[in-house]
Tab-separated table of C-alpha atoms in Angstrom:
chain	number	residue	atom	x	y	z
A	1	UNK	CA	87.716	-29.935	-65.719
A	2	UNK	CA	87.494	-27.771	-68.757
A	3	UNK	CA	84.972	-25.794	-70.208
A	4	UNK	CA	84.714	-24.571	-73.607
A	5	UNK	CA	83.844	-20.782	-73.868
A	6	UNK	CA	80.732	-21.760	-75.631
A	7	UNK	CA	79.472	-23.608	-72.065
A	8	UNK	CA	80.856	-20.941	-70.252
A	9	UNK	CA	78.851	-18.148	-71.920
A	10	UNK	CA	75.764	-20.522	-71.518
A	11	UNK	CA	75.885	-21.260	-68.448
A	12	UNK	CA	76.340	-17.563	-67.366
A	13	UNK	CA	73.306	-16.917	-69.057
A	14	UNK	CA	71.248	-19.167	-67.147
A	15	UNK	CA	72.888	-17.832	-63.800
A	16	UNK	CA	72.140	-14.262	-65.005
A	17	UNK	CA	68.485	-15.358	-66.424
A	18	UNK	CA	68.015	-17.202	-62.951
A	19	UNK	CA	68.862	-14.043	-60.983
A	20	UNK	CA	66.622	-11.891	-63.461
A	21	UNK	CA	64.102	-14.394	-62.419
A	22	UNK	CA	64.106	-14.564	-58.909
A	23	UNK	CA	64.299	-11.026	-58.861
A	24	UNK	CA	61.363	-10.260	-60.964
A	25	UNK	CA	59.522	-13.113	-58.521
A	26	UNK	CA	60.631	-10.775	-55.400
A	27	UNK	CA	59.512	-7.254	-56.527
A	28	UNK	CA	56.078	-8.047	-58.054
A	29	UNK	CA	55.526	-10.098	-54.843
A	30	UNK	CA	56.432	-7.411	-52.323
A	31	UNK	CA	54.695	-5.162	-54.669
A	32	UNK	CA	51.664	-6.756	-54.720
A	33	UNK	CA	51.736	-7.659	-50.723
A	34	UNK	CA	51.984	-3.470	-50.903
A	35	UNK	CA	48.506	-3.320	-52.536
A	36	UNK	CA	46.866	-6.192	-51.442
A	37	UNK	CA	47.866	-4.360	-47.458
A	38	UNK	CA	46.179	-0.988	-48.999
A	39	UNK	CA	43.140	-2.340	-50.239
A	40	UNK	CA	42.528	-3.790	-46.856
A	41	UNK	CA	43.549	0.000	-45.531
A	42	UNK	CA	40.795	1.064	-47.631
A	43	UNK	CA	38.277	-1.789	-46.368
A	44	UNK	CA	38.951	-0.805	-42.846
A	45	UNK	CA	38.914	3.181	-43.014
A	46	UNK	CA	42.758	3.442	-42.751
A	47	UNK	CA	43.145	1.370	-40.088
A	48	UNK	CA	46.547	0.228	-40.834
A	49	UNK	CA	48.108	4.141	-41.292
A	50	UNK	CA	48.784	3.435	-37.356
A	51	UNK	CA	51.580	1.637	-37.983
A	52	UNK	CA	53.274	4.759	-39.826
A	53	UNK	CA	56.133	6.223	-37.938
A	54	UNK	CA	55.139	8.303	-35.245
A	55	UNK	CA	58.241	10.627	-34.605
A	56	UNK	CA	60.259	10.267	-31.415
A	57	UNK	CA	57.446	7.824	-29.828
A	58	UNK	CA	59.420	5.021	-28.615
A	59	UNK	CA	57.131	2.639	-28.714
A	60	UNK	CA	56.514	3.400	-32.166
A	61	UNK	CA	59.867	2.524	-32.921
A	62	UNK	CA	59.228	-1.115	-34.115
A	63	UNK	CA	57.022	0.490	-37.013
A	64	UNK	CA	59.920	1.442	-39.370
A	65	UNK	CA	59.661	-2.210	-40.408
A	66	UNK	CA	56.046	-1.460	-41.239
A	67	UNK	CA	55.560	1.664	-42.692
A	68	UNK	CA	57.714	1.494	-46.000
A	69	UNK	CA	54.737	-1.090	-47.109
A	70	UNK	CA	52.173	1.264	-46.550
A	71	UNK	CA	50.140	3.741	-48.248
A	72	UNK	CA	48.171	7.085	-47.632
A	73	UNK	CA	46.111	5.740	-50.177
A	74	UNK	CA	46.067	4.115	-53.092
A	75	UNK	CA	46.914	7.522	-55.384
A	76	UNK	CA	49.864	7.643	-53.184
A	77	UNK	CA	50.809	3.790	-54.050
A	78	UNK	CA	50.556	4.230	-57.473
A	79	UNK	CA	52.738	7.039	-57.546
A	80	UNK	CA	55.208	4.886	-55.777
A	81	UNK	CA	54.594	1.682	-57.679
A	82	UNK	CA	56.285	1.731	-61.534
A	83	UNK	CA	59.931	3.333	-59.697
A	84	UNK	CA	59.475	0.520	-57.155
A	85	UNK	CA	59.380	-2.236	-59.480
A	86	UNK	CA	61.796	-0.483	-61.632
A	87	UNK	CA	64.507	0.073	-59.075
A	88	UNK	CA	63.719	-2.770	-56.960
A	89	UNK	CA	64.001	-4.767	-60.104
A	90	UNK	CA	67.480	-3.643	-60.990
A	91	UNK	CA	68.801	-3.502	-57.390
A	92	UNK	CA	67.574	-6.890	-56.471
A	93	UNK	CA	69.276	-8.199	-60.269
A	94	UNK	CA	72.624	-7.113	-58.989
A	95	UNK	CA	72.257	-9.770	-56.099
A	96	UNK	CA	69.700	-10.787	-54.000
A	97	UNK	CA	71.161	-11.479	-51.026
A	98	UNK	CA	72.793	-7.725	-51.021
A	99	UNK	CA	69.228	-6.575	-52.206
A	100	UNK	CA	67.862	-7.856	-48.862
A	101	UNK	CA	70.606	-6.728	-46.436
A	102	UNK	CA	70.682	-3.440	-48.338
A	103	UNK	CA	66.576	-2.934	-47.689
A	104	UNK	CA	67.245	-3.374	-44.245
A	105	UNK	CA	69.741	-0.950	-43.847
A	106	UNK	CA	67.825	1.429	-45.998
A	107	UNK	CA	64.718	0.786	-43.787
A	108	UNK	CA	66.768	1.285	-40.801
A	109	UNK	CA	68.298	4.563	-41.753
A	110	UNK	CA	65.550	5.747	-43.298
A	111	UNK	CA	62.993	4.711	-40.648
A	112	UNK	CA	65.016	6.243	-37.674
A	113	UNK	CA	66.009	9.798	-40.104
A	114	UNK	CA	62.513	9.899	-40.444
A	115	UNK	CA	61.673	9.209	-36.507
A	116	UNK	CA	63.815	11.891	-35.344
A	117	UNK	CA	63.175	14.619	-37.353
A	118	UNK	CA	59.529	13.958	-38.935
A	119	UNK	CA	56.632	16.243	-37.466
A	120	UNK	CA	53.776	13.923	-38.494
A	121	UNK	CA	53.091	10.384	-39.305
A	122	UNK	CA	54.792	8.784	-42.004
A	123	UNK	CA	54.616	5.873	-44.437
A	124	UNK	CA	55.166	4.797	-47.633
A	125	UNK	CA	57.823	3.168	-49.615
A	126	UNK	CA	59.572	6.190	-50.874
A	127	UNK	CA	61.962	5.307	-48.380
A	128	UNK	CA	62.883	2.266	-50.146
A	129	UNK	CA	62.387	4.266	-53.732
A	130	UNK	CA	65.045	6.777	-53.012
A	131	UNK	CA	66.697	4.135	-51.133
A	132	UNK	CA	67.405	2.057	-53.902
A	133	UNK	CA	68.270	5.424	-56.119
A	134	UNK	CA	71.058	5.703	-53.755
A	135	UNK	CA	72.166	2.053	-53.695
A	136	UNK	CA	72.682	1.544	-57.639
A	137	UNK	CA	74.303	4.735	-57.686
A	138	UNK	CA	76.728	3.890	-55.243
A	139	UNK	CA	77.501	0.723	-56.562
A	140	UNK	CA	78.433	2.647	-59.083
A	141	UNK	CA	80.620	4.927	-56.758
A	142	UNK	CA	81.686	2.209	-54.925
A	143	UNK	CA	82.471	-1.318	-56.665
A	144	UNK	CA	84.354	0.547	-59.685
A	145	UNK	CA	82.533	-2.626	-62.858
A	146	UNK	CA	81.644	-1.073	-65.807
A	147	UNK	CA	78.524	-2.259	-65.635
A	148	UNK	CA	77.516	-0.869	-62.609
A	149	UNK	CA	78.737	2.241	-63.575
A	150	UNK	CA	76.574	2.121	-66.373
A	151	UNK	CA	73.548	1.098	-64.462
A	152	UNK	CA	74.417	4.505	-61.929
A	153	UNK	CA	74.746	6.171	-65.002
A	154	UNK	CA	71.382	4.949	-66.368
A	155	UNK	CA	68.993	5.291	-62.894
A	156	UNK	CA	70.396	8.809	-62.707
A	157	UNK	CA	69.292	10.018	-66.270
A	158	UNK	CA	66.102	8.237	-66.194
A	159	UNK	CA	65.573	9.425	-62.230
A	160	UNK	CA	67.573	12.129	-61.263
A	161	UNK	CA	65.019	14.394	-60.778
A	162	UNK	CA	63.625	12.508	-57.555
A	163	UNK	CA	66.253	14.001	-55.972
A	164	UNK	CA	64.217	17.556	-55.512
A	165	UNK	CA	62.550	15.198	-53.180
A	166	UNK	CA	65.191	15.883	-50.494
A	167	UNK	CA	64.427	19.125	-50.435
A	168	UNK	CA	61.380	20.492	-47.896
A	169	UNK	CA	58.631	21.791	-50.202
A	170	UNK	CA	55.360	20.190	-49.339
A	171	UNK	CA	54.209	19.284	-45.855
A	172	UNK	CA	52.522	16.448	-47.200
A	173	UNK	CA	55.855	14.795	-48.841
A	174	UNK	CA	58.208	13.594	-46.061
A	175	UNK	CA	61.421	14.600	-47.153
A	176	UNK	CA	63.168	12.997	-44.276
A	177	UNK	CA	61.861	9.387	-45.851
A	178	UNK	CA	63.813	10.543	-49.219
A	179	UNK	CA	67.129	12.023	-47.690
A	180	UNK	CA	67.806	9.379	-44.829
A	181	UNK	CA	66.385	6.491	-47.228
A	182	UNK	CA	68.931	8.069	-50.125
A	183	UNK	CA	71.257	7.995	-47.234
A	184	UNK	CA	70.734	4.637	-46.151
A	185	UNK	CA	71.237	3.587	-50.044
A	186	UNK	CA	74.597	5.198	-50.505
A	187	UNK	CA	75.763	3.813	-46.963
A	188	UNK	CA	74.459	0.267	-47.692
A	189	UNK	CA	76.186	0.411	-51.177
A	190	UNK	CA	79.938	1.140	-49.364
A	191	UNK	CA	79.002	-1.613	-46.377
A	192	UNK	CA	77.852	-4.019	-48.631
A	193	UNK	CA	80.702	-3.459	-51.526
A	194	UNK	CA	83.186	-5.755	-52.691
A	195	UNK	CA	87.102	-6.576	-51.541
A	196	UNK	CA	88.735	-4.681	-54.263
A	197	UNK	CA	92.178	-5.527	-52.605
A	198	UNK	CA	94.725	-7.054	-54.583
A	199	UNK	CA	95.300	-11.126	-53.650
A	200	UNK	CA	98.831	-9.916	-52.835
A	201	UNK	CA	97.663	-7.103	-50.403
A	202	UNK	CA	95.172	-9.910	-49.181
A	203	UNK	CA	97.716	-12.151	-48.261
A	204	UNK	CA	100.401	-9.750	-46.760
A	205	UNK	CA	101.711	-11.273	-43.925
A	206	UNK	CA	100.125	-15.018	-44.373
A	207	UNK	CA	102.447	-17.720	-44.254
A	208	UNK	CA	103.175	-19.018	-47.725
A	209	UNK	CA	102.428	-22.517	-48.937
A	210	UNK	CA	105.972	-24.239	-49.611
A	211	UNK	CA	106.778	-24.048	-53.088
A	212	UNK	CA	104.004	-20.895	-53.713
C-alpha cells in the first residue's frame, strides 16, 4: 500500500501528538500522586519520611522504590516539582516504555548509591530529577539523532547548573541521590539505546534467502 507524503506527515503527527499526550497524562499524574502522598505526610506529622532510605539497613532496602516520591516537606517538593515535570515530560516524550524501564534503573542506582554511602535518611525525587538530566543527555551521547542531540544540548543549557549538586556542600542535600541518580541516567541511556549496527553487520553470518 502507498502513502502519499501528505498522510505520512499526518499521521506522524498524531503518533508524535499521541506520545506528547500520554506523556503529559504520566508526569502530572505521578506528580500529583507526589503531593497528594505529602499532604497526607503533613496530616500525619511526617509519618511517611520512614520509608526514606535508611543507609546500609537491610531491611530498609525495599524503600528505594518509595522514597523518590517523597518529600521533607512540601518547600522541598516544590523545589523539586517544575524540573520534574519538565524533564519527566521530555524524557517520557522520547518513549514511554524506555521512560519507565529507565526510572527503574535510575531508582535502582540511585536508591542503592544512596544506601551505601548516605549518613542519614533520604528521600525525595531528586534522584529521578538528576536522573532524568543524565538520561536525555545520554541519549544524546548515546543514540547519535539530531534531535536528541539537540534535546542534550537544550536540558544542559537550561539545567546544567544542577550538576553542583554532585558535589558535597550541604548536609541537608544528599548528594549521593544526585550523583548515583545522574549515574543511573547516563547508564540507563547506553542499556536502553538503540541497534545502530548496519543491516549488513546484523546479518553477518545468517543464511541468505535464495535470490537476496
Amino acid at each position: 500500500m502507498s502513502y502519499t507524503p501528505d498522510r505520512q506527515r499526518s499521521e506522524g503527527l498524531a503518533k508524535h501528538g499521541a506520545r506528547a499526550l500520554s506523556s503529559a497524562v504520566l508526569i502530572l499524574s505521578v506528580t500529583a500522586v507526589m503531593w497528594v502522598l505529602e499532604a497526607f505526610d503533613y496530616t500525619t506529622d511526617g509519618w511517611l519520611d520512614r520509608f526514606g532510605i535508611q543507609p546500609r539497613d537491610v531491611s530498609d532496602l525495599p524503600d528505594i522504590f518509595t522514597a523518590p516520591f517523597l518529600h521533607a516537606g512540601f518547600g522541598h517538593l516544590m523545589a523539586n516539582t517544575i524540573p520534574f515535570l519538565v524533564l519527566g515530560f521530555v524524557a517520557a516524550a522520547r518513549g514511554i516504555a524506555k521512560f519507565l524501564a529507565a526510572s527503574l534503573i535510575i531508582i535502582v542506582v540511585g536508591g542503592l548509591g544512596v544506601w551505601f554511602l548516605s549518613s542519614a535518611n533520604t528521600l525525595g525525587s531528586s534522584i529521578l530529577i538528576f536522573g532524568f538530566f543524565g538520561y536525555l543527555v545520554g541519549r544524546g551521547i548515546f543514540e547519535r539523532r539530531l534531535v536528541d542531540i539537540a534535546i542534550a544540548v537544550a536540558v544542559v543549557a537550561v539545567y546544567g547548573t544542577m550538576l553542583l549538586g554532585v558535589i558535597p556542600s550541604d548536609p541537608r542535600i544528599s548528594w549521593q541521590g544526585h550523583l548515583f541518580g545522574l549515574l543511573g541516567g547516563l547508564l540507563a541511556s547506553w542499556f536502553l539505546r538503540r541497534d545502530t549496527a548496519s543491516p549488513g553487520r546484523r546479518a553477518a553470518g545468517a543464511p541468505q534467502q535464495p535470490g537476496a
